[in-house]
């Protein structure tokens, strides 16, 4: 949605359901389908996802190595993992601990083939 905020459609028992459904349908056709069409193409997704605002910070360095590995770019995947491990080295927060666990498992199961 262009306003980049949460939008809710209320289908109340006493409201005008047709108007709400029409508004929802319009939003999906106008914004949802172009979004889906854009990001459903793997080549485009894998090329553009890193520079987009699609990924939240807490999944960026999980998703990007996975995308690289799917594309056969194991060196890039490992470089991204090393970069995030270096950035979070010594940190004891939940993300950093979880990322170290992810990195170990990803390297063992994906990058060692």
Coordinates of N, CA, C and O in Angstrom, one line a residue:
X1 N 0.9 -1.2 0.0 CA 0.0 0.0 0.0 C 0.9 1.2 0.0 O 1.9 1.2 0.6
X2 N 0.5 2.3 -0.7 CA 1.4 3.4 -0.8 C 1.6 4.1 0.5 O 2.7 4.7 0.7
X3 N 0.7 4.1 1.4 CA 1.0 4.8 2.7 C 1.9 4.0 3.6 O 2.3 4.5 4.7
X4 N 2.3 2.7 3.2 CA 3.2 1.9 4.0 C 2.8 1.8 5.4 O 3.7 1.8 6.3
X5 N 1.5 1.6 5.7 CA 1.0 1.4 7.0 C 0.1 0.2 7.0 O -0.3 -0.3 5.9
X6 N -0.3 -0.2 8.2 CA -1.3 -1.3 8.3 C -2.6 -0.8 7.9 O -3.1 0.3 8.2
X7 N -3.3 -1.6 7.1 CA -4.7 -1.3 6.6 C -5.6 -2.5 7.0 O -5.2 -3.6 6.9
X8 N -6.7 -2.1 7.6 CA -7.7 -3.2 8.0 C -9.0 -3.0 7.4 O -9.5 -1.8 7.3
X9 N -9.6 -4.0 6.9 CA -11.0 -4.0 6.4 C -11.9 -4.7 7.4 O -11.6 -5.9 7.7
X10 N -12.9 -4.0 7.8 CA -13.8 -4.6 8.8 C -15.1 -5.1 8.1 O -15.8 -4.3 7.5
X11 N -15.4 -6.3 8.2 CA -16.6 -6.9 7.7 C -17.6 -7.1 8.9 O -17.6 -8.2 9.4
X12 N -18.2 -6.1 9.2 CA -19.2 -6.2 10.4 C -20.5 -6.7 9.9 O -20.9 -6.5 8.8
X13 N -21.2 -7.3 10.8 CA -22.5 -7.9 10.5 C -23.5 -6.8 10.1 O -24.5 -7.1 9.4
X14 N -23.3 -5.6 10.6 CA -24.3 -4.5 10.3 C -23.8 -3.5 9.2 O -24.5 -2.6 8.9
X15 N -22.6 -3.7 8.7 CA -22.1 -2.8 7.7 C -22.4 -3.2 6.3 O -23.0 -4.2 6.0
X16 N -21.9 -2.3 5.4 CA -22.1 -2.5 4.0 C -21.0 -3.5 3.5 O -19.9 -3.0 3.1
X17 N -21.3 -4.8 3.5 CA -20.2 -5.7 3.1 C -19.8 -5.6 1.7 O -18.6 -5.8 1.4
X18 N -20.6 -5.2 0.8 CA -20.3 -5.1 -0.6 C -19.3 -4.0 -0.8 O -18.3 -4.1 -1.5
X19 N -19.4 -2.9 -0.1 CA -18.5 -1.8 -0.2 C -17.1 -2.1 0.4 O -16.1 -1.8 -0.2
X20 N -17.1 -2.8 1.5 CA -15.9 -3.2 2.1 C -15.2 -4.2 1.2 O -13.9 -4.1 0.9
X21 N -15.9 -5.2 0.7 CA -15.3 -6.2 -0.2 C -14.8 -5.5 -1.5 O -13.7 -5.9 -2.0
X22 N -15.5 -4.5 -2.0 CA -15.1 -3.8 -3.2 C -13.8 -3.0 -2.9 O -12.8 -3.1 -3.8
X23 N -13.7 -2.4 -1.8 CA -12.5 -1.7 -1.4 C -11.3 -2.6 -1.3 O -10.2 -2.3 -1.8
X24 N -11.5 -3.7 -0.6 CA -10.5 -4.7 -0.5 C -10.0 -5.3 -1.8 O -8.8 -5.4 -2.1
X25 N -10.9 -5.6 -2.7 CA -10.6 -6.1 -4.0 C -9.8 -5.1 -4.8 O -8.9 -5.4 -5.5
X26 N -10.2 -3.8 -4.7 CA -9.5 -2.8 -5.4 C -8.1 -2.7 -4.9 O -7.1 -2.5 -5.7
X27 N -7.9 -2.7 -3.6 CA -6.5 -2.6 -3.0 C -5.7 -3.8 -3.5 O -4.5 -3.6 -3.8
X28 N -6.2 -5.0 -3.5 CA -5.4 -6.2 -3.9 C -5.1 -6.0 -5.4 O -3.9 -6.3 -5.8
X29 N -6.0 -5.7 -6.2 CA -5.8 -5.5 -7.6 C -4.8 -4.4 -7.9 O -3.9 -4.5 -8.8
X30 N -4.9 -3.3 -7.2 CA -4.0 -2.1 -7.5 C -2.6 -2.3 -6.9 O -1.7 -1.9 -7.5
X31 N -2.5 -2.8 -5.7 CA -1.2 -2.9 -5.0 C -0.7 -4.3 -4.8 O 0.5 -4.5 -4.9
X32 N -1.6 -5.2 -4.5 CA -1.1 -6.6 -4.2 C -0.6 -7.3 -5.4 O 0.4 -7.9 -5.3
X33 N -1.4 -7.3 -6.4 CA -1.0 -8.1 -7.6 C 0.3 -7.6 -8.2 O 1.2 -8.4 -8.6
X34 N 0.5 -6.3 -8.4 CA 1.8 -5.8 -8.9 C 2.9 -6.2 -8.0 O 4.0 -6.5 -8.5
X35 N 2.7 -6.1 -6.7 CA 3.8 -6.6 -5.7 C 4.1 -8.0 -5.9 O 5.3 -8.4 -6.0
X36 N 3.1 -8.9 -6.0 CA 3.3 -10.3 -6.2 C 4.0 -10.5 -7.6 O 4.9 -11.3 -7.7
X37 N 3.5 -9.9 -8.6 CA 4.1 -10.1 -10.0 C 5.6 -9.7 -10.0 O 6.4 -10.4 -10.6
X38 N 5.9 -8.6 -9.3 CA 7.3 -8.1 -9.2 C 8.2 -9.2 -8.5 O 9.2 -9.5 -9.0
X39 N 7.8 -9.6 -7.3 CA 8.6 -10.4 -6.5 C 8.5 -11.9 -6.7 O 9.3 -12.7 -6.2
X40 N 7.6 -12.3 -7.5 CA 7.5 -13.8 -7.8 C 8.4 -14.3 -8.9 O 8.6 -15.5 -9.0
X41 N 9.1 -13.4 -9.5 CA 10.1 -13.8 -10.5 C 11.4 -14.0 -9.8 O 12.0 -13.1 -9.3
X42 N 11.9 -15.3 -9.8 CA 13.1 -15.6 -9.0 C 14.3 -14.8 -9.4 O 15.1 -14.3 -8.6
X43 N 14.5 -14.6 -10.7 CA 15.7 -13.9 -11.2 C 15.6 -12.5 -10.7 O 16.6 -12.0 -10.2
X44 N 14.5 -11.8 -10.8 CA 14.4 -10.5 -10.3 C 14.5 -10.4 -8.8 O 15.2 -9.6 -8.2
X45 N 13.9 -11.3 -8.1 CA 13.9 -11.4 -6.6 C 15.4 -11.5 -6.2 O 15.9 -10.7 -5.3
X46 N 16.1 -12.5 -6.7 CA 17.5 -12.7 -6.3 C 18.4 -11.6 -6.7 O 19.4 -11.3 -6.0
X47 N 18.1 -10.8 -7.7 CA 18.9 -9.7 -8.1 C 18.6 -8.4 -7.3 O 19.5 -7.7 -7.0
X48 N 17.4 -8.2 -6.9 CA 17.0 -7.0 -6.3 C 16.7 -7.0 -4.8 O 16.6 -6.0 -4.2
X49 N 16.6 -8.2 -4.2 CA 16.1 -8.2 -2.8 C 17.1 -7.6 -1.9 O 16.7 -6.9 -0.9
X50 N 18.4 -7.7 -2.1 CA 19.4 -7.1 -1.2 C 19.3 -5.6 -1.2 O 19.5 -5.0 -0.1
X51 N 19.0 -5.0 -2.3 CA 18.9 -3.5 -2.3 C 17.5 -2.9 -2.1 O 17.3 -1.7 -2.1
X52 N 16.6 -3.8 -1.8 CA 15.2 -3.4 -1.6 C 14.9 -3.2 -0.1 O 15.8 -3.5 0.7
X53 N 13.8 -2.7 0.2 CA 13.4 -2.5 1.6 C 12.5 -3.7 2.0 O 11.8 -3.6 3.0
X54 N 12.5 -4.8 1.3 CA 11.6 -5.9 1.5 C 12.0 -6.7 2.8 O 11.1 -7.2 3.5
X55 N 13.3 -6.8 3.0 CA 13.8 -7.6 4.2 C 14.0 -6.8 5.4 O 14.6 -5.7 5.4
X56 N 13.5 -7.3 6.5 CA 13.7 -6.7 7.8 C 15.2 -7.0 8.2 O 15.7 -8.1 7.8
X57 N 15.8 -6.2 9.1 CA 17.1 -6.4 9.5 C 17.3 -7.8 10.1 O 18.4 -8.4 9.9
X58 N 16.4 -8.3 10.9 CA 16.5 -9.6 11.6 C 16.5 -10.8 10.7 O 16.7 -11.9 11.1
X59 N 16.1 -10.6 9.4 CA 16.1 -11.8 8.5 C 17.0 -11.5 7.3 O 17.3 -12.5 6.5
X60 N 17.6 -10.4 7.2 CA 18.4 -10.0 6.0 C 19.6 -11.0 5.8 O 19.8 -11.5 4.7
X61 N 20.3 -11.3 6.9 CA 21.5 -12.2 6.7 C 21.2 -13.6 6.9 O 22.1 -14.4 7.0
X62 N 19.9 -14.0 6.9 CA 19.5 -15.3 6.8 C 19.0 -15.5 5.4 O 19.4 -16.5 4.7
X63 N 18.2 -14.6 4.9 CA 17.7 -14.7 3.5 C 18.7 -14.5 2.4 O 18.7 -15.3 1.5
X64 N 19.6 -13.5 2.6 CA 20.6 -13.3 1.5 C 21.5 -14.4 1.3 O 21.8 -14.8 0.1
X65 N 22.1 -15.1 2.3 CA 22.9 -16.2 2.0 C 22.1 -17.4 1.4 O 22.6 -18.1 0.6
X66 N 20.9 -17.5 1.8 CA 20.0 -18.6 1.2 C 19.8 -18.3 -0.2 O 19.9 -19.3 -1.1
X67 N 19.5 -17.1 -0.6 CA 19.3 -16.7 -2.0 C 20.6 -17.0 -2.8 O 20.5 -17.6 -3.9
X68 N 21.7 -16.6 -2.3 CA 23.0 -16.8 -2.9 C 23.2 -18.3 -3.1 O 23.6 -18.8 -4.2
X69 N 23.0 -19.1 -2.1 CA 23.2 -20.6 -2.2 C 22.3 -21.2 -3.2 O 22.7 -22.1 -4.0
X70 N 21.0 -20.8 -3.2 CA 20.1 -21.4 -4.2 C 20.6 -21.0 -5.6 O 20.5 -21.9 -6.6
X71 N 21.2 -19.9 -5.8 CA 21.7 -19.5 -7.1 C 23.1 -20.1 -7.4 O 23.7 -19.9 -8.4
X72 N 23.6 -20.9 -6.4 CA 24.9 -21.6 -6.6 C 26.1 -20.7 -6.3 O 27.2 -21.1 -6.5
X73 N 25.9 -19.5 -5.7 CA 26.9 -18.6 -5.3 C 27.3 -18.9 -3.8 O 27.1 -18.1 -2.9
X74 N 28.0 -20.0 -3.6 CA 28.3 -20.4 -2.3 C 29.4 -19.5 -1.6 O 29.4 -19.3 -0.4
X75 N 30.3 -18.9 -2.4 CA 31.3 -18.0 -1.9 C 30.6 -16.7 -1.4 O 30.9 -16.2 -0.3
X76 N 29.6 -16.2 -2.1 CA 28.9 -15.1 -1.7 C 28.1 -15.4 -0.4 O 28.1 -14.6 0.5
X77 N 27.5 -16.5 -0.4 CA 26.7 -16.9 0.8 C 27.6 -17.0 2.0 O 27.3 -16.4 3.1
X78 N 28.8 -17.6 1.9 CA 29.7 -17.7 3.0 C 30.2 -16.3 3.4 O 30.4 -16.0 4.6
X79 N 30.5 -15.4 2.4 CA 31.0 -14.1 2.7 C 29.9 -13.3 3.5 O 30.2 -12.6 4.5
X80 N 28.7 -13.4 3.1 CA 27.6 -12.7 3.9 C 27.5 -13.2 5.3 O 27.3 -12.5 6.2
X81 N 27.6 -14.5 5.5 CA 27.5 -15.1 6.8 C 28.7 -14.6 7.6 O 28.6 -14.2 8.8
X82 N 29.9 -14.6 7.1 CA 31.1 -14.1 7.8 C 30.9 -12.7 8.2 O 31.3 -12.3 9.3
X83 N 30.4 -11.9 7.3 CA 30.2 -10.5 7.5 C 29.3 -10.3 8.7 O 29.6 -9.5 9.6
X84 N 28.2 -11.0 8.8 CA 27.3 -10.9 9.9 C 27.9 -11.5 11.2 O 27.6 -10.9 12.3
X85 N 28.6 -12.5 11.1 CA 29.3 -13.1 12.3 C 30.3 -12.1 12.9 O 30.4 -12.0 14.1
X86 N 31.0 -11.4 12.0 CA 32.0 -10.4 12.5 C 31.3 -9.3 13.1 O 31.7 -8.8 14.1
X87 N 30.2 -8.9 12.5 CA 29.4 -7.7 13.1 C 28.8 -8.0 14.5 O 28.8 -7.2 15.3
X88 N 28.4 -9.3 14.7 CA 27.8 -9.6 15.9 C 28.7 -10.4 16.9 O 28.3 -10.9 17.9
X89 N 30.0 -10.4 16.6 CA 31.0 -11.2 17.4 C 31.0 -10.7 18.8 O 31.0 -9.5 19.1
X90 N 30.9 -11.6 19.7 CA 30.9 -11.2 21.2 C 29.6 -10.8 21.7 O 29.5 -10.6 22.9
X91 N 28.6 -10.5 20.9 CA 27.3 -10.1 21.4 C 26.6 -11.3 22.0 O 26.7 -12.4 21.5
X92 N 25.8 -11.0 23.0 CA 25.1 -12.1 23.7 C 23.6 -11.9 23.6 O 22.8 -12.6 24.3
X93 N 23.1 -11.1 22.8 CA 21.6 -10.9 22.6 C 21.1 -12.1 21.8 O 21.8 -12.9 21.3
X94 N 19.8 -12.2 21.9 CA 19.1 -13.4 21.3 C 19.4 -13.5 19.8 O 19.6 -14.6 19.3
X95 N 19.4 -12.4 19.1 CA 19.6 -12.4 17.6 C 21.0 -13.0 17.3 O 21.2 -13.9 16.5
X96 N 22.0 -12.4 18.0 CA 23.4 -12.8 17.8 C 23.7 -14.3 18.1 O 24.3 -15.0 17.3
X97 N 23.1 -14.7 19.2 CA 23.3 -16.2 19.5 C 22.6 -17.0 18.5 O 23.1 -18.1 18.1
X98 N 21.3 -16.6 18.1 CA 20.6 -17.4 17.1 C 21.3 -17.4 15.8 O 21.3 -18.4 15.1
X99 N 21.9 -16.2 15.5 CA 22.6 -16.2 14.2 C 23.8 -17.1 14.1 O 24.0 -17.7 13.1
X100 N 24.5 -17.2 15.2 CA 25.7 -18.1 15.3 C 25.2 -19.5 15.1 O 25.8 -20.3 14.3
X101 N 24.1 -19.9 15.7 CA 23.5 -21.2 15.5 C 23.1 -21.4 14.1 O 23.4 -22.5 13.5
X102 N 22.4 -20.4 13.5 CA 22.0 -20.5 12.1 C 23.3 -20.7 11.2 O 23.3 -21.6 10.3
X103 N 24.3 -19.9 11.4 CA 25.5 -19.9 10.5 C 26.1 -21.3 10.6 O 26.5 -21.8 9.5
X104 N 26.3 -21.8 11.8 CA 26.9 -23.1 11.9 C 26.1 -24.2 11.1 O 26.7 -25.0 10.4
X105 N 24.8 -24.2 11.3 CA 24.0 -25.2 10.6 C 23.9 -25.0 9.1 O 24.0 -25.9 8.4
X106 N 23.8 -23.7 8.7 CA 23.8 -23.4 7.3 C 25.1 -23.9 6.6 O 25.1 -24.5 5.6
X107 N 26.2 -23.5 7.2 CA 27.5 -23.9 6.7 C 27.7 -25.4 6.6 O 28.1 -26.0 5.6
X108 N 27.2 -26.1 7.7 CA 27.4 -27.6 7.7 C 26.4 -28.2 6.7 O 26.8 -29.2 6.1
X109 N 25.2 -27.7 6.6 CA 24.3 -28.5 5.7 C 24.2 -28.0 4.3 O 23.8 -28.7 3.4
X110 N 24.6 -26.7 4.0 CA 24.5 -26.2 2.7 C 25.9 -25.9 2.0 O 26.1 -26.3 0.9
X111 N 26.8 -25.4 2.8 CA 28.0 -24.9 2.2 C 29.1 -26.0 2.2 O 30.2 -25.8 1.6
X112 N 28.9 -27.1 2.7 CA 29.9 -28.2 2.7 C 29.7 -29.3 1.7 O 30.3 -30.3 1.7
X113 N 28.8 -29.0 0.8 CA 28.5 -30.0 -0.3 C 29.5 -29.9 -1.4 O 30.0 -29.0 -1.9

